[in-house]
Short mmCIF file of C-alpha atoms in Angstrom, two decimals:
data_model
loop_
_atom_site.label_atom_id
_atom_site.label_comp_id
_atom_site.label_asym_id
_atom_site.label_seq_id
_atom_site.Cartn_x
_atom_site.Cartn_y
_atom_site.Cartn_z
CA MET A 776 4.68 -1.23 4.74
CA LYS A 777 7.47 0.02 6.96
CA GLU A 778 10.10 -0.74 4.32
CA GLN A 779 8.09 0.83 1.50
CA THR A 780 7.51 3.98 3.54
CA LYS A 781 11.20 4.23 4.41
CA PHE A 782 12.13 3.81 0.73
CA MET A 783 9.80 6.63 -0.29
CA MET A 784 11.04 8.92 2.50
CA ASP A 785 14.66 8.16 1.57
CA HIS A 786 13.82 9.34 -1.95
CA GLY A 787 12.26 12.60 -0.80
CA ILE A 788 8.61 11.55 -0.99
CA PRO A 789 6.79 12.31 2.27
CA SER A 790 5.05 9.05 3.14
CA GLY A 791 3.52 7.15 5.99
CA TYR A 792 1.48 4.10 6.77
CA ILE A 793 -1.71 4.02 8.74
CA GLY A 794 -1.45 2.15 11.99
CA ALA A 795 2.34 2.23 12.38
CA ASN A 796 1.97 4.23 15.60
CA ALA A 797 0.21 7.34 16.90
CA ASP A 798 2.98 9.66 15.66
CA SER A 799 2.80 8.24 12.16
CA ASP A 800 -0.96 8.63 12.06
CA LYS A 801 -0.64 12.25 13.25
CA PHE A 802 1.99 12.94 10.57
CA ILE A 803 -0.33 11.57 7.90
CA GLN A 804 -3.19 13.69 9.22
CA THR A 805 -1.12 16.87 8.89
CA GLY A 806 -1.63 16.58 5.15
CA LEU A 807 2.11 16.76 4.50
CA THR A 808 2.30 13.26 3.04
CA SER A 809 2.16 12.58 -0.67
CA CYS A 810 1.82 8.83 -0.35
CA VAL A 811 -0.03 6.78 2.27
CA TYR A 812 0.16 3.02 2.69
CA ALA A 813 -2.83 1.29 4.27
CA GLY A 814 -4.87 -1.85 4.42
CA PRO A 815 -8.32 -1.64 2.85
CA GLU A 816 -10.00 -2.23 6.21
CA GLN A 817 -8.15 0.76 7.65
CA VAL A 818 -9.23 3.20 4.96
CA LEU A 819 -12.73 1.88 4.35
CA GLY A 820 -13.61 0.79 7.86
CA ASP A 821 -12.62 3.92 9.76
CA ARG A 822 -14.61 7.11 9.19
CA LYS A 823 -11.59 9.28 10.09
CA TRP A 824 -9.50 7.80 7.27
CA ARG A 825 -12.37 7.78 4.76
CA GLU A 826 -12.85 11.50 5.37
CA PHE A 827 -9.11 12.09 5.15
CA TRP A 828 -8.95 10.33 1.80
CA ARG A 829 -11.97 12.25 0.55
CA LYS A 830 -10.53 15.66 1.43
CA GLU A 831 -6.73 15.49 1.25
CA LYS A 832 -4.62 15.89 -1.86
CA LEU A 833 -2.54 12.74 -1.97
CA ASP A 834 -0.55 11.51 -4.92
CA ALA A 835 -1.32 7.93 -3.96
CA ILE A 836 -2.88 5.67 -1.42
CA ILE A 837 -1.32 2.25 -1.69
CA ILE A 838 -3.15 -0.86 -0.58
CA ASP A 839 -0.35 -3.26 0.23
CA GLU A 840 -1.80 -6.52 1.39
CA ALA A 841 -0.17 -9.08 -0.91
CA HIS A 842 1.11 -10.98 2.11
CA VAL A 843 -2.43 -11.91 3.15
CA VAL A 844 -3.56 -13.54 -0.08
CA VAL A 845 -3.42 -16.93 1.67
CA GLU A 846 -5.79 -15.50 4.31
CA TRP A 847 -8.42 -14.06 1.97
CA GLY A 848 -11.32 -15.88 3.57
CA GLU A 849 -10.12 -15.25 7.12
CA VAL A 850 -10.67 -12.39 9.53
CA HIS A 851 -7.69 -10.01 9.41
CA HIS A 852 -6.22 -7.16 11.51
CA GLY A 853 -8.61 -7.65 14.41
CA SER A 854 -11.66 -6.93 12.24
CA ASP A 855 -14.81 -9.03 12.18
CA VAL A 856 -14.82 -8.81 8.39
CA PRO A 857 -12.66 -11.15 6.28
CA PHE A 858 -9.97 -9.50 4.17
CA ARG A 859 -11.65 -10.63 0.94
CA GLU A 860 -14.66 -8.43 1.75
CA TRP A 861 -12.51 -5.37 2.52
CA PHE A 862 -10.43 -5.87 -0.61
CA GLY A 863 -13.60 -6.21 -2.67
CA ARG A 864 -14.61 -2.69 -1.56
CA VAL A 865 -11.37 -0.93 -2.56
CA GLY A 866 -13.10 0.51 -5.63
CA GLU A 867 -15.24 2.64 -3.30
CA LEU A 868 -12.21 4.87 -2.75
CA ARG A 869 -12.53 6.25 -6.29
CA PHE A 870 -15.99 7.56 -5.51
CA THR A 871 -15.18 9.15 -2.16
CA ARG A 872 -12.70 11.68 -3.59
CA GLN A 873 -13.66 15.31 -3.95
CA THR A 874 -12.80 16.61 -7.39
#
């Protein structure tokens, strides 16, 4: 996600990815980003990020986890829940947005 975020920033699109470091997370929370990269377990499994997604006006939240397809049945990112379960819940994000 680091490379994707850099590409967007280089093209004038304020972007960040959740979990890069504390400064990146703070930048995202300022609401100045248009595009946020995250894993489904980060957005769905953390109340802070669910609320952020619900309230903030983002152009996109990008779930970039293609590299873990081989690990779908395994626990991922220090979570107790396998990636497949988190990915299966991505649709919940549509219903958490304020309109």
